[in-house]
Structures are given as C-alpha cells and as structure tokens.
Tab-separated table of C-alpha atoms in Angstrom:
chain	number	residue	atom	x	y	z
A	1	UNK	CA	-2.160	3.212	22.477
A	2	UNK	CA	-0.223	6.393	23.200
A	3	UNK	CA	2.978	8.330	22.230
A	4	UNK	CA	4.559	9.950	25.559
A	5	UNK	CA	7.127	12.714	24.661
A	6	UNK	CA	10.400	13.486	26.979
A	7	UNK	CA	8.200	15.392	29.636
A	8	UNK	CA	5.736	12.473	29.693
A	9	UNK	CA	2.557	14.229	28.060
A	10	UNK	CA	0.959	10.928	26.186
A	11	UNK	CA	-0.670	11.703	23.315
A	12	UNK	CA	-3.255	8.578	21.934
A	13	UNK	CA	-3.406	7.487	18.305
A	14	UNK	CA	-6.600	9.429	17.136
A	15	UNK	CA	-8.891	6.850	15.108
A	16	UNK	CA	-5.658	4.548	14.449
A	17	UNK	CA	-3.178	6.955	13.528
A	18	UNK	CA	-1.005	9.680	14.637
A	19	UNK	CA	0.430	11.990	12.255
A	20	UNK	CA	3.830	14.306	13.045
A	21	UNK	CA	5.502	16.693	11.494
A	22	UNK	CA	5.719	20.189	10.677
A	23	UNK	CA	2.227	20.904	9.161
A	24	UNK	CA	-0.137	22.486	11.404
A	25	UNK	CA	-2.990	19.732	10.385
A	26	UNK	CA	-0.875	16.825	12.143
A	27	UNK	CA	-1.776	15.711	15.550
A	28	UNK	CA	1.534	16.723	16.964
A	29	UNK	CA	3.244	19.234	15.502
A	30	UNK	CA	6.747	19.931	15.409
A	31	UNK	CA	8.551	22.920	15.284
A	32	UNK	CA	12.198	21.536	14.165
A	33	UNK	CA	12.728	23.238	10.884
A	34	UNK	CA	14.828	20.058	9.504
A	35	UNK	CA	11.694	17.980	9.456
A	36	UNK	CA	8.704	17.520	7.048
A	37	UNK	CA	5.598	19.215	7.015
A	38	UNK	CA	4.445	15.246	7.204
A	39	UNK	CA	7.182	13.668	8.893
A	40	UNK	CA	5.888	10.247	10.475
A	41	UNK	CA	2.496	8.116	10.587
A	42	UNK	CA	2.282	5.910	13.211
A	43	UNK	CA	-0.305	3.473	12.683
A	44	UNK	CA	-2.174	1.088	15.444
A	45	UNK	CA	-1.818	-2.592	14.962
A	46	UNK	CA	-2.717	-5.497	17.069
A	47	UNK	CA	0.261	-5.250	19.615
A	48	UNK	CA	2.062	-2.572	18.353
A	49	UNK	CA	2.385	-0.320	15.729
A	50	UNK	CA	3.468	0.312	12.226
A	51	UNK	CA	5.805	3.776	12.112
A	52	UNK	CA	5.696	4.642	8.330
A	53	UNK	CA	9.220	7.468	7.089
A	54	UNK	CA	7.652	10.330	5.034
A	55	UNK	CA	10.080	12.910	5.802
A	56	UNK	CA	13.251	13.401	3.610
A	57	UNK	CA	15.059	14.268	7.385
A	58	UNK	CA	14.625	10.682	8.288
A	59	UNK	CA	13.314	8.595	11.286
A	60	UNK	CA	14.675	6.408	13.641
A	61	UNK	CA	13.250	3.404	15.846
A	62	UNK	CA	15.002	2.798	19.273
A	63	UNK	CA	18.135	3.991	17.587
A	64	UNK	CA	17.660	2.298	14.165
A	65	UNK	CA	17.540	4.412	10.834
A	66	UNK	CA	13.849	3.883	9.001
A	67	UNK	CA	13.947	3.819	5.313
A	68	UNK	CA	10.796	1.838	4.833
A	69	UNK	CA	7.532	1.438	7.129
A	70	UNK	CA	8.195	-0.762	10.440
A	71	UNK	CA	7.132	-2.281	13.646
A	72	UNK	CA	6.995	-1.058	16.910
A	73	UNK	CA	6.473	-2.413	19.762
A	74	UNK	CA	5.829	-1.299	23.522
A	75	UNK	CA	8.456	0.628	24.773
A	76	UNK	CA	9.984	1.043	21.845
A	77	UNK	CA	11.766	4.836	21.328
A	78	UNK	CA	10.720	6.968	17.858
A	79	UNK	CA	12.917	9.635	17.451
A	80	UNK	CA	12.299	12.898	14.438
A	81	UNK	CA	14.716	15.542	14.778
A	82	UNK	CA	15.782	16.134	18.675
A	83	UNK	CA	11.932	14.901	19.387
A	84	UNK	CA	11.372	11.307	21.281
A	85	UNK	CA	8.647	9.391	21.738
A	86	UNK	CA	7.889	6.109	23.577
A	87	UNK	CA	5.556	4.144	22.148
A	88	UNK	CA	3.073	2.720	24.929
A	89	UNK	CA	0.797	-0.298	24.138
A	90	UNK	CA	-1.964	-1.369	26.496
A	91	UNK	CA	-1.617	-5.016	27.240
A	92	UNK	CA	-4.099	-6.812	25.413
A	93	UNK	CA	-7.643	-8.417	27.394
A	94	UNK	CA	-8.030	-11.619	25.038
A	95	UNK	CA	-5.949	-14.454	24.558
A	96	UNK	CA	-5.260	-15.233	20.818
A	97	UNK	CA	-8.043	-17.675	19.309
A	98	UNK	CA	-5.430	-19.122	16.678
A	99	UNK	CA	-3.009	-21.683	17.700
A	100	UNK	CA	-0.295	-23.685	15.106
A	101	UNK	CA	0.308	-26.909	16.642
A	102	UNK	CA	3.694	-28.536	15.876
A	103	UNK	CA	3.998	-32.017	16.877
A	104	UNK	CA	3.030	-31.632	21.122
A	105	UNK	CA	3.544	-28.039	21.269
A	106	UNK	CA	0.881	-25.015	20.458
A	107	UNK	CA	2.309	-21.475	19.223
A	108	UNK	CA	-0.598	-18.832	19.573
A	109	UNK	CA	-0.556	-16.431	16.389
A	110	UNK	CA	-0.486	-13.069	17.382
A	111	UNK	CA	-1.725	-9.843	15.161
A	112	UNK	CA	-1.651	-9.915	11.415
A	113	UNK	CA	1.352	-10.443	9.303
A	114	UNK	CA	2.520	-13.450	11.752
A	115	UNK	CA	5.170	-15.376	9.416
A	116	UNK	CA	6.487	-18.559	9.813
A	117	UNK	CA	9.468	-20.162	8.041
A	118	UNK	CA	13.030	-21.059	8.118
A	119	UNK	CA	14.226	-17.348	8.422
A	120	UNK	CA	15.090	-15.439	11.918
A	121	UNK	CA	12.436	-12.699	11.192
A	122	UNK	CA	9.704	-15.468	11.354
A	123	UNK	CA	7.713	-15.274	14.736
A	124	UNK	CA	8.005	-19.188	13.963
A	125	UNK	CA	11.081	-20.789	12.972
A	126	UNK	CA	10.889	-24.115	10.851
A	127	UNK	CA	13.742	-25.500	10.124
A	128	UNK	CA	14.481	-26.793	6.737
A	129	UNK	CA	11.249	-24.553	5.705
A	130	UNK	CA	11.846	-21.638	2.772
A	131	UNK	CA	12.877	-18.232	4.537
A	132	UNK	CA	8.746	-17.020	4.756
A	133	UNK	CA	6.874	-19.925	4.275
A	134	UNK	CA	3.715	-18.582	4.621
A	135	UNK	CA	2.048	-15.478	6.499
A	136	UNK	CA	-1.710	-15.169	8.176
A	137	UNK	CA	-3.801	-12.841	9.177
A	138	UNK	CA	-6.322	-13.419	11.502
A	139	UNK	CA	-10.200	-12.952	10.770
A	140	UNK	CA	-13.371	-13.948	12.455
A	141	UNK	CA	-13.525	-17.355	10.951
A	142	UNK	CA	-10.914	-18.034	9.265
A	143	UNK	CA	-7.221	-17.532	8.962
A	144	UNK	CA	-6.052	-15.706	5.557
A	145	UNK	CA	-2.370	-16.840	4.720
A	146	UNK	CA	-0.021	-15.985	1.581
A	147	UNK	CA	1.412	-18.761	0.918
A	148	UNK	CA	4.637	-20.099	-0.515
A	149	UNK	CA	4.677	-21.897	-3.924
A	150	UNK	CA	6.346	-25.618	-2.354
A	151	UNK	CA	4.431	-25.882	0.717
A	152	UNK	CA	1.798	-28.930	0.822
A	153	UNK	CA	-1.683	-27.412	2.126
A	154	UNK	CA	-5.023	-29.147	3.306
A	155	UNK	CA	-8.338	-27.897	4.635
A	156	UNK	CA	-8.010	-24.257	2.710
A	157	UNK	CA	-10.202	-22.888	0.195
A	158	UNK	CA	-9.081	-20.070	-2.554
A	159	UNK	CA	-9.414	-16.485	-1.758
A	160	UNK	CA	-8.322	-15.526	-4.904
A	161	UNK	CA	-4.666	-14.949	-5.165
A	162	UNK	CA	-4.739	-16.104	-1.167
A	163	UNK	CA	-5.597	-18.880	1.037
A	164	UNK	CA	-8.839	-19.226	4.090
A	165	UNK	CA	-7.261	-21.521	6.526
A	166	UNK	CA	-9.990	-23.356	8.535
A	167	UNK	CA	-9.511	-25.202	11.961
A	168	UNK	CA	-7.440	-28.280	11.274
A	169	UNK	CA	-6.292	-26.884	7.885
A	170	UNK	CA	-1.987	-28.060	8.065
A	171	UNK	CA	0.667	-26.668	6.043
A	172	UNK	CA	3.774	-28.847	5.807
A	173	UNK	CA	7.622	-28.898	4.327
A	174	UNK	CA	10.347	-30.623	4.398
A	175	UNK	CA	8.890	-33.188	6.891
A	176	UNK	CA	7.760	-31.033	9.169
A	177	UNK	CA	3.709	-30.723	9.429
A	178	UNK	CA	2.338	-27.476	10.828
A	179	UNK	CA	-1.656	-28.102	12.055
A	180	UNK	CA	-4.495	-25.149	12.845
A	181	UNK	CA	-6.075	-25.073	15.464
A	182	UNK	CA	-9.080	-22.779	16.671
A	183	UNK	CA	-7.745	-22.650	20.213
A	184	UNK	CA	-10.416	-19.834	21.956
A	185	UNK	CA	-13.725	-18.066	20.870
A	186	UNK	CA	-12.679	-16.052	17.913
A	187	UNK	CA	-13.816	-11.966	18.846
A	188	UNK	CA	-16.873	-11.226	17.126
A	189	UNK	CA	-15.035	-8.192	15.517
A	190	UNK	CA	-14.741	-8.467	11.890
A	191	UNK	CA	-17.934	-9.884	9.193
A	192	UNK	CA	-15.491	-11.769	6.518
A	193	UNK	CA	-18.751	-10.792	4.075
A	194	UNK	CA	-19.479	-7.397	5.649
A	195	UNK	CA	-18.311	-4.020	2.897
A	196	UNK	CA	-17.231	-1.030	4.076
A	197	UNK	CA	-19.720	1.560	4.671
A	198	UNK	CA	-17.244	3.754	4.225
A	199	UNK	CA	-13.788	4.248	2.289
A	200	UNK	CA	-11.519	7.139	2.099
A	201	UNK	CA	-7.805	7.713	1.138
A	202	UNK	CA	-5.639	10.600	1.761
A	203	UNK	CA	-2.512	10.351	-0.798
A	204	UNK	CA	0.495	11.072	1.425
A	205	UNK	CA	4.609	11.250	0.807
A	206	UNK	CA	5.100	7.585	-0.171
A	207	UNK	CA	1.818	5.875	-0.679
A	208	UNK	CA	-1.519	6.446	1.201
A	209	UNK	CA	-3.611	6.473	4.140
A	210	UNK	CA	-7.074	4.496	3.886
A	211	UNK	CA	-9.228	4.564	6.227
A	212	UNK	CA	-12.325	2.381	5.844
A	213	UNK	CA	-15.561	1.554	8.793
A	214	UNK	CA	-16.507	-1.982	9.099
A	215	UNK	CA	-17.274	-3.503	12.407
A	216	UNK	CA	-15.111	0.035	13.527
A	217	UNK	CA	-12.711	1.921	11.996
A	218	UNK	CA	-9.467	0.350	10.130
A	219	UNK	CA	-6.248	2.449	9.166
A	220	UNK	CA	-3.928	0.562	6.824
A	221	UNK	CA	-0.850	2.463	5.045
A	222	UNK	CA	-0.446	1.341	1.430
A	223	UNK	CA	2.748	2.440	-0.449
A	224	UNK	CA	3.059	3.888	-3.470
A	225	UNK	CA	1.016	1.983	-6.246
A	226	UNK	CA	-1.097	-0.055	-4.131
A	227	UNK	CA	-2.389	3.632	-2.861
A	228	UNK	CA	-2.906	4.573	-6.451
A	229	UNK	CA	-4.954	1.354	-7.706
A	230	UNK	CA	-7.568	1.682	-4.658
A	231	UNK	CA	-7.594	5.613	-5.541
A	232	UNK	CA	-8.257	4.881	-9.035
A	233	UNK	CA	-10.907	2.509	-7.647
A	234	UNK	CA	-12.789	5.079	-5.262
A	235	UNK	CA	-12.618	7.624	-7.893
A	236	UNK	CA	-13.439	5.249	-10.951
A	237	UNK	CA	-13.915	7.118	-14.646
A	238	UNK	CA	-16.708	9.661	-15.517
A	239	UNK	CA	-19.962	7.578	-15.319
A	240	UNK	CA	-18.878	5.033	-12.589
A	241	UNK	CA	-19.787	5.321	-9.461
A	242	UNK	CA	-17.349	4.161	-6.592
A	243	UNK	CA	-17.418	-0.103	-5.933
A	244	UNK	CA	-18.311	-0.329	-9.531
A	245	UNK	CA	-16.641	-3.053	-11.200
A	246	UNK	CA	-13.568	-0.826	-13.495
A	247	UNK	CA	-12.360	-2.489	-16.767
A	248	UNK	CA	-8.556	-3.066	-17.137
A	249	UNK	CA	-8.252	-1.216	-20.146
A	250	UNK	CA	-9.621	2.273	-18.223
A	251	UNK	CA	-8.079	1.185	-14.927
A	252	UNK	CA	-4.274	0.747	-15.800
A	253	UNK	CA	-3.679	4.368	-17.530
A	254	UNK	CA	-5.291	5.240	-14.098
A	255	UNK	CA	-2.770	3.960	-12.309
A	256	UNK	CA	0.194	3.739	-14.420
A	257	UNK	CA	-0.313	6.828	-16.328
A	258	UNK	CA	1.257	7.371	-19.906
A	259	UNK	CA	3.543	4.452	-19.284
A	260	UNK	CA	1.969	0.936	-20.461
A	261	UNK	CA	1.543	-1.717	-18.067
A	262	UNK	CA	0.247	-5.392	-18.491
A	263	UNK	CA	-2.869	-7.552	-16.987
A	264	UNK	CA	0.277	-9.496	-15.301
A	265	UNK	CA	1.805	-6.705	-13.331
A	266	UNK	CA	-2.068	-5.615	-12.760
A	267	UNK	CA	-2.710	-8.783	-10.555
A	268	UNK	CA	0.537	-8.139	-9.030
A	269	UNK	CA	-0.511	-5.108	-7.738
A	270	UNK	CA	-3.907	-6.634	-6.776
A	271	UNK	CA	-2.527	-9.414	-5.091
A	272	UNK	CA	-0.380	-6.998	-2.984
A	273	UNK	CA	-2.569	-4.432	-2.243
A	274	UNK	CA	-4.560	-7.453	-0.780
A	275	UNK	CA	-1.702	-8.567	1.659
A	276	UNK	CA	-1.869	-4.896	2.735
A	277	UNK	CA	-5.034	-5.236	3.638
A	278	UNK	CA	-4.858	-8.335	5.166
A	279	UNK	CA	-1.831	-7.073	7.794
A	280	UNK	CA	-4.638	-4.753	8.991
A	281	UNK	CA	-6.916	-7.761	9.825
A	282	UNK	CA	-9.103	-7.010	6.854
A	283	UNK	CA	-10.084	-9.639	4.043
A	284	UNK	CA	-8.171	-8.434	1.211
A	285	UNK	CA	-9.608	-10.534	-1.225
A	286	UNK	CA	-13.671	-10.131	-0.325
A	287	UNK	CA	-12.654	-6.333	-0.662
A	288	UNK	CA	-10.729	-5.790	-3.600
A	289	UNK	CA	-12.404	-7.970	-5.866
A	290	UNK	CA	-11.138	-9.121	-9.010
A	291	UNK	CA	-13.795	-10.418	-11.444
A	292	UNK	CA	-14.172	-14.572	-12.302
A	293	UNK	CA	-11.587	-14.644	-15.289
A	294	UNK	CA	-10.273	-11.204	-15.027
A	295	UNK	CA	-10.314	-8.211	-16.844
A	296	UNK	CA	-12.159	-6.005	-14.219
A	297	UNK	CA	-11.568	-5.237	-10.393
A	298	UNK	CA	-14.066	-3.286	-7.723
A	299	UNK	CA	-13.625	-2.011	-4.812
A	300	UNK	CA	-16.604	-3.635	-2.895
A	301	UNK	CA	-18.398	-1.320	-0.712
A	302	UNK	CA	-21.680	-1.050	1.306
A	303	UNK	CA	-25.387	0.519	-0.486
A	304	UNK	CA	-24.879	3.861	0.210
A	305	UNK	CA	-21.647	4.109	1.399
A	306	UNK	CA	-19.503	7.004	1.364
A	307	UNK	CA	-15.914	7.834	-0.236
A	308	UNK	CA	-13.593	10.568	-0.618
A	309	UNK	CA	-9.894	10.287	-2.750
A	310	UNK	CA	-7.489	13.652	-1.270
C-alpha cells in the first residue's frame, strides 16, 4: 500500500503506518507552515486504510472534511494543506474465507469492521434489521462480532463482552435469518491463543498508536481513553510488571486521573478498546483480558516480551 503525491513519487506505509506532518520524525514531511508537526496517520487495513485527523489545520478525504478517523479506499484523494495524496491499494491475492448466506445468496465479508443492518453505511443491508445489527471481524477460526442487544444468535460462544461466530453460527431479526458460512481455507495468519511478543504505544494528538507483533506486525489507532487504559496497562504501578493482572482500584486513577470513575464505565472502556482491536483483525477479548468476575484487567502478553509506553 502506497501514498503517491502530485508528481507521482509513491511512498509505502512503513510497518502499517504512515505518519505526515510537519515534524521532522514523520515519514513524509511537510513544509506548509499551517499544518501540524503530526498532521495525519494513515493506517493499513485489509482493503484500504484508516486516515486518522491530528492536526488542528484539518484533513480532507476525496474532498470531504475529516473530524474523526476514516476509511479510505483505493484511489481515494487525502489532501493536508495544498499537499495530495492518492491512496493506492494492491488488489488483494485471496478470496475472503467468510461468507453470510441469506436465503440462496452468499455475501463474502471483507476486512474487519464489516457491519450489517438496516442502515445505508452497512456493507449489508437488512431490511427491517436495527441500523448496525451486528459487526465481525475476521480471525483464523472464528468470526468475532459485536452484537446488538434484540438479535436471536446460535452456534456462538462468549468472548467476554463479544461474540466467536463458528461456521453455521446464524444471526436473525425481524424474520430475516442471516447463516455463516466458512466458504474458503481461512489464511493461517493470526493464532486466536497466540500473545504478543511485543507491545508498544506511542501517545499521539487524539489517542494512540499501538503497535503489537503476533503472527507479524499489527498497527491499530485507539482514541483517546482506550489509548490511556492499554498505557496504564503496559506501564502498570511500581512493582508490576507489564501483562500483570492490574486491580481496578490502582487502574482507574491511572486512567481517569483525579476525577472518579466507576467499575461500569471501566468495562465500557474495556469493551471498546476491544472492538478497536478487533477492526485490526486482532482478538480483542483473548488480549485485553478482564478477570472471571471482575475487578482486575491484563494486558496478556508473551514470556519475555517486550514493551515501551512514549
């Protein structure tokens, strides 16, 4: 995956990411004084990209104002300042291995985050069906999926605070019956009970980069809060060592600071800081573990693994 610039130098997403902006430390930098020292991350996805605002100057994507992080697709035009980029994608070499089957027709699910519901943003449109029914994100075995409250669900097991869809698992509303189906050899790419054997997270305008090695390397953006709780996590209190299991009575002045904050807003945060993981392809919940009746959380990582909080 590459950015190509006006004069059509292409310049590829080093280890998942591309950072621009004024600072000297970004992989392209820009001389424009009106932007950011850190104006734009551009993170790789399966298909496209996620292009996450951290300037005050503002971004645009083909022609559309970014206030929050956003998908891009191939061919699609980033623009900082009088700077423009193209985003190129190379076409993908495997076919997806998820299908949802729908009565006689098959709808392959495509990179994580894929929603489906009765809303127009859904990449498949229910009728009748709440406005995001459900999203998944593809693993080796199993499809994760956040789930909405009403739907009826079979063939799933608990991944606490999400679902593991198995082949033949069906989600259904309003009448309308939604199967799984394991269509195509599922790429050996991703252990569902592998750690990280490394985790690091660089605290940016926003929220925060973390950057973690499983099978490879993974880059997923977390905003604001989430970023905090899996910094609080790698850096635990004096005496812990990093994917130690952290008490919620030291971990919440961690993240919250001064300001008080309850067990309920906690698992909140947990539970979305999982679905952040889980849009990067990553198992959410067999990473950021939350202990059998609550009241402590770890950040599960590897025997010997290495960290770093910046």
């Amino acid at each position: 995956m590459w950015l190509r610039d006006e004069r059509g130098v292409r310049t590829p997403l080093v280890g998942g990411t591309l950072l621009l902006g004024r600072s000297s430390a970004c992989h392209v930098v820009l001389s424009d004084p009106s932007l950011s020292r850190q104006h734009a991350l551009v993170i790789e996805i399966e298909g496209g990209a996620r292009v996450v605002p951290l300037g005050r100057a503002g971004v645009s994507l083909s022609g559309a104002r970014l206030d929050e992080p956003a998908i891009a697709r191939d061919g699609d035009v980033l623009a900082l300042g009088a700077a423009r980029f193209t985003l190129e994608v190379s076409t993908p070499s495997d076919s997806a291995a998820w299908h949802l089957e729908v009565g006689t027709s098959r709808y392959p699910v495509r990179g994580a985050g894929f929603r489906l519901g009765g809303g127009p943003a859904c990449e498949l449109v229910l009728p009748g069906w709440p406005e995001r029914a459900a999203t998944l994100y593809p693993t080796t075995s199993r499809l994760l999926a956040d789930v909405h409250a009403g739907l009826e669900v079979t063939g799933s097991e608990d991944a606490e605070g999400m679902l593991r869809l198995g082949a033949n698992a069906t989600l259904g509303y309003a009448g309308i019956s939604v199967r799984v189906v394991l269509a195509g050899a599922v790429p050996a790419t991703l252990d569902l009970t592998a750690a990280p054997s490394s985790a690091s997270i660089e605290l940016m305008p926003n929220g925060a980069l973390l950057r973690l090695m499983l099978d490879r390397g993974h880059a997923v953006w977390l905003p604001l809060k989430r970023g905090d709780l899996v910094a609080a996590l790698l850096s635990p209190p004096a005496g812990q060592a990093p994917g130690s299991w952290v008490a919620d009575d030291l971990l919440i002045p961690r993240i919250w600071g001064g300001a008080s904050a309850t067990r309920t807003q906690l698992n909140t945060l947990i539970h979305r800081t999982r679905v952040s993981l889980g849009e990067a392809g990553l198992n959410g919940p067999g990473i950021l573990e939350r202990q059998r009746g609550g009241g402590a959380t770890r950040f599960r990582l590897a025997v010997h693994a290495t960290t770093s909080v910046t």
